[in-house]
Coordinates of C-alpha atoms and ligand atoms in Angstrom, one line a residue:
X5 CA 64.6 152.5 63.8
X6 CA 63.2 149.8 66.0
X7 CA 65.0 146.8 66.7
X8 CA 63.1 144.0 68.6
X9 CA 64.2 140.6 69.5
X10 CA 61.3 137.9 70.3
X11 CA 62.3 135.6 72.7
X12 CA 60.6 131.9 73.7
X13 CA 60.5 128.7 73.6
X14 CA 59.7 126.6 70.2
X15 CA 56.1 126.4 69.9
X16 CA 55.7 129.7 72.3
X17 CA 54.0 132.0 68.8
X18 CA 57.1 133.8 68.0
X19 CA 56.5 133.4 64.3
X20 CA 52.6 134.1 64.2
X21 CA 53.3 137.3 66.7
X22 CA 55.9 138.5 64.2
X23 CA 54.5 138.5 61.2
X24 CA 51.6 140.7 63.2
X25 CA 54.1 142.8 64.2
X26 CA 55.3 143.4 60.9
X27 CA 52.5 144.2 59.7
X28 CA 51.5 146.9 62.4
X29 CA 54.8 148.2 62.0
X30 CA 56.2 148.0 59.0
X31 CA 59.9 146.1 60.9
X32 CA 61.5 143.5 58.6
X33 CA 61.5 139.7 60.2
X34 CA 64.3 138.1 60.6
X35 CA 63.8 134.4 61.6
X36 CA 66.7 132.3 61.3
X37 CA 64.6 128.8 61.6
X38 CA 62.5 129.8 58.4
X39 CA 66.1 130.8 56.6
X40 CA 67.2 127.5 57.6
X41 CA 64.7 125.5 56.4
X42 CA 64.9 127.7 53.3
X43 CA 68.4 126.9 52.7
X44 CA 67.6 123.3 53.3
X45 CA 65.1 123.4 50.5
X46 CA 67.1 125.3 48.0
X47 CA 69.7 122.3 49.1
X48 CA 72.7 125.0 49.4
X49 CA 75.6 124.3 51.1
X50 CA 74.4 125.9 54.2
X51 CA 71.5 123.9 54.9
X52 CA 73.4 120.9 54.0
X53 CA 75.7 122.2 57.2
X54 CA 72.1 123.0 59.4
X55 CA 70.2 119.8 58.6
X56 CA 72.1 117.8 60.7
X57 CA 71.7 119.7 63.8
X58 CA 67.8 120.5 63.2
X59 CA 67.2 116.9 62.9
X60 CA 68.3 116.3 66.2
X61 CA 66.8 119.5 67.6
X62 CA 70.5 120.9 68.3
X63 CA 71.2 124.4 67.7
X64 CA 73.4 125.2 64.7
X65 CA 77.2 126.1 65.5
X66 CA 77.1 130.6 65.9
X67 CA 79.7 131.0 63.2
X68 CA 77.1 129.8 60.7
X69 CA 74.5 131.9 62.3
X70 CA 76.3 135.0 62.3
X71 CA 77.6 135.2 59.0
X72 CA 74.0 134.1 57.9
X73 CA 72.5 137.0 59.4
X74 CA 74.7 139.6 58.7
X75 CA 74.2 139.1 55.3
X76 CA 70.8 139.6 56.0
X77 CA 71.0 142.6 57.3
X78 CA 73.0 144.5 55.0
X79 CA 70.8 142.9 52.6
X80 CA 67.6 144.3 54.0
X81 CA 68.5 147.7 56.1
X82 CA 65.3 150.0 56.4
X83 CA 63.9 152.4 58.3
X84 CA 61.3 151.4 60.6
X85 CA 63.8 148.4 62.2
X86 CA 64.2 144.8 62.7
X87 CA 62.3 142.1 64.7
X88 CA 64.6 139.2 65.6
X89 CA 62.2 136.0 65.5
X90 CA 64.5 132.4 66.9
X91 CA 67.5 134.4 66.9
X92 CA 69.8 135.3 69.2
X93 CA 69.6 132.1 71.3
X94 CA 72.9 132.0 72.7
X95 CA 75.1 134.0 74.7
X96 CA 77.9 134.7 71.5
X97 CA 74.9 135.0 68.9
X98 CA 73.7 137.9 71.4
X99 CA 77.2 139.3 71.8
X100 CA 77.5 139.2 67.9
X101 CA 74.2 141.0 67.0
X102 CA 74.8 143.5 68.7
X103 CA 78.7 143.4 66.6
X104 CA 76.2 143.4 63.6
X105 CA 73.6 145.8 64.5
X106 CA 76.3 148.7 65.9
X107 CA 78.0 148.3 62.9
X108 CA 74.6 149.3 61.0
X109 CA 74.7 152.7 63.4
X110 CA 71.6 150.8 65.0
X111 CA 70.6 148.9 68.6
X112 CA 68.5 146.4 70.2
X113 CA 65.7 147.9 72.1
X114 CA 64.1 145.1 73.5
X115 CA 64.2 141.9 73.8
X116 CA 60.3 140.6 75.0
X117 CA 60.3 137.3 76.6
X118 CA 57.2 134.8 75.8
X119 CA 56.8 132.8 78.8
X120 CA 55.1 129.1 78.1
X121 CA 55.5 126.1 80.0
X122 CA 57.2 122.9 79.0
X123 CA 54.0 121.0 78.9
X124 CA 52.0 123.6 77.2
X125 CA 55.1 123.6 74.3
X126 CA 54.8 119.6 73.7
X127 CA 51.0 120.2 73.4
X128 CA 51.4 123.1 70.8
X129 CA 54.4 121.9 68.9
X130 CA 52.6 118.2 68.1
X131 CA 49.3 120.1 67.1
X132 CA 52.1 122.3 65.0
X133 CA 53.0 118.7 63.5
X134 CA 49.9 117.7 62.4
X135 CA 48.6 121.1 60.5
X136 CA 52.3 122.0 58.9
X137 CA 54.3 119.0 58.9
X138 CA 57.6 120.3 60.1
X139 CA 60.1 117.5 60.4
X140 CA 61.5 118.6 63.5
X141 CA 58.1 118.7 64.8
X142 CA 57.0 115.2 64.4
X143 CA 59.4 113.1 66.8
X144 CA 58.6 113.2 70.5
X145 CA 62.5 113.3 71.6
X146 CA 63.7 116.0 69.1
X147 CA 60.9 118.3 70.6
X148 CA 62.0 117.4 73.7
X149 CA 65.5 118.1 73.1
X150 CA 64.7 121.2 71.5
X151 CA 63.1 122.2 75.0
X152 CA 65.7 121.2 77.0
X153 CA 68.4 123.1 74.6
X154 CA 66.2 126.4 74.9
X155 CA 66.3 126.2 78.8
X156 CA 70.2 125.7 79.1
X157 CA 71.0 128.6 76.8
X158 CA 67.8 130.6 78.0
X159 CA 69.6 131.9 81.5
X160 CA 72.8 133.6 79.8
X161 CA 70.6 135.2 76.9
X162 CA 68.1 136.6 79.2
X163 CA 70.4 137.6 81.5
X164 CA 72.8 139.7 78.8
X165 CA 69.6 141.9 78.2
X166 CA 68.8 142.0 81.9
X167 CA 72.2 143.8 82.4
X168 CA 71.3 146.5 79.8
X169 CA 68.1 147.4 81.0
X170 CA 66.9 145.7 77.5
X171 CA 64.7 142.6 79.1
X172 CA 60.4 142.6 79.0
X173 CA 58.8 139.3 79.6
X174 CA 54.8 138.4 78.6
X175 CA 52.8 135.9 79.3
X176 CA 52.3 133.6 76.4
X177 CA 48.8 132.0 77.6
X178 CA 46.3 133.2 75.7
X179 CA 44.7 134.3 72.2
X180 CA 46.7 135.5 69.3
X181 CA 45.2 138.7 70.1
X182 CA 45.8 139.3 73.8
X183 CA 49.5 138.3 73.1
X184 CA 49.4 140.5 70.6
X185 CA 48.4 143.4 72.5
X186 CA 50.7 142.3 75.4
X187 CA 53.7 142.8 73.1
X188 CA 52.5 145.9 71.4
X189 CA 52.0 146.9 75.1
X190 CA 55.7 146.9 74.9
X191 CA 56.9 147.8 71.9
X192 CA 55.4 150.8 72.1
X193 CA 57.7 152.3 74.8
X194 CA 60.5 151.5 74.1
Ligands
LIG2 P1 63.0 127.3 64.8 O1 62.1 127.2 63.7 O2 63.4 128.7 65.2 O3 62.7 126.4 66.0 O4 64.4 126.6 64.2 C1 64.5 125.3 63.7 C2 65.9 124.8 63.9 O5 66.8 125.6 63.2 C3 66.4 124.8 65.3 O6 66.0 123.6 66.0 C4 67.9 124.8 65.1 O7 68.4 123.6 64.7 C5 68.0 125.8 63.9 N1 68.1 127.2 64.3 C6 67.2 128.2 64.1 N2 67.6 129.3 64.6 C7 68.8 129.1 65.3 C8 69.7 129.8 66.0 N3 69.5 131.2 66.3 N4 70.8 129.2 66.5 C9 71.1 127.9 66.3 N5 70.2 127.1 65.6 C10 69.1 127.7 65.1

């Protein structure tokens, strides 16, 4: 098994790369904004709980997240791995995958960074706006808080995979396909 966690600011590809990865490589994708906003249509009591917070662009409380996800996983446990798409993006969400994952027999083994800059991600995100119509996507200040919420939790995430050897980092300039390649680049070592 494979395990890979996608890393990046909102607006930085995560989603289009995954679903390219799974389709080279058979992982299942996990990506806790697209259960959220799944919840939130189903109206269940846990998107109730998230809409709050994505409205303002605030990251859900970790409790919610974990138990969300761990469900997930015993729910969909395979063979070829996992890639982790918006999630972990804290410090205890990263502490508790890897809670979740060991107790699956299982690992991380890697987490690739996609590197954008801020004023690239306010570009991308209101193009994003206009062709999908994401709520959170449509009001300058919740994208902007979104940003600024990614780059106080980005240090102590990054970091937690620096200290196991476990961190990658791309460059997220370019086509879907160079990025593609870039991450492939990567996947395929470790
Ligand atoms: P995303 O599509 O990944 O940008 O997620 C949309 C929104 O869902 C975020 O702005 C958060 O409010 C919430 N969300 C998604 N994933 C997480 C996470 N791992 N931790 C906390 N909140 C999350």
């Amino acid at each position: 098994m494979k395990n890979i966690v996608l890393f990046g600011p909102p607006g930085a590809g995560k989603g289009t790369q995954a679903k390219k990865i799974v389709e080279k490589y058979g992982f299942v994708h996990l990506s806790t904004g697209d259960m959220f906003r799944n919840e939130l249509k189903n109206n269940t009591p846990v998107g109730q709980k998230a809409k709050a917070y994505m409205d303002k662009g605030e990251l859900v409380p970790d409790s919610v997240i974990l138990e969300m996800v761990e469900n997930f996983i015993k729910n969909n446990m395979n063979d070829k791995g996992f890639i982790f798409d918006g999630f972990p993006r804290t410090l205890p969400q990263a502490e508790g995958l890897d809670e979740i994952i060991t107790r699956h027999d299982t690992a991380i083994n890697g987490m690739i960074e996609i590197f954008v800059n801020d004023e690239e991600i306010i570009n991308r995100i209101t193009k994003r706006a206009e062709i999908e119509g994401r709520e959170d996507d449509k009001n300058v200040e919740v994208i902007e808080n979104r940003i600024n919420v990614y780059n106080r939790e980005k240090d102590s995430v990054k970091e937690y995979y620096q200290k196991q050897n476990k961190y990658y980092k791309i460059d997220g300039i370019g086509t879907i396909d160079e990025i593609f390649e870039r991450l492939c680049n990567i996947i395929d070592t470790i």
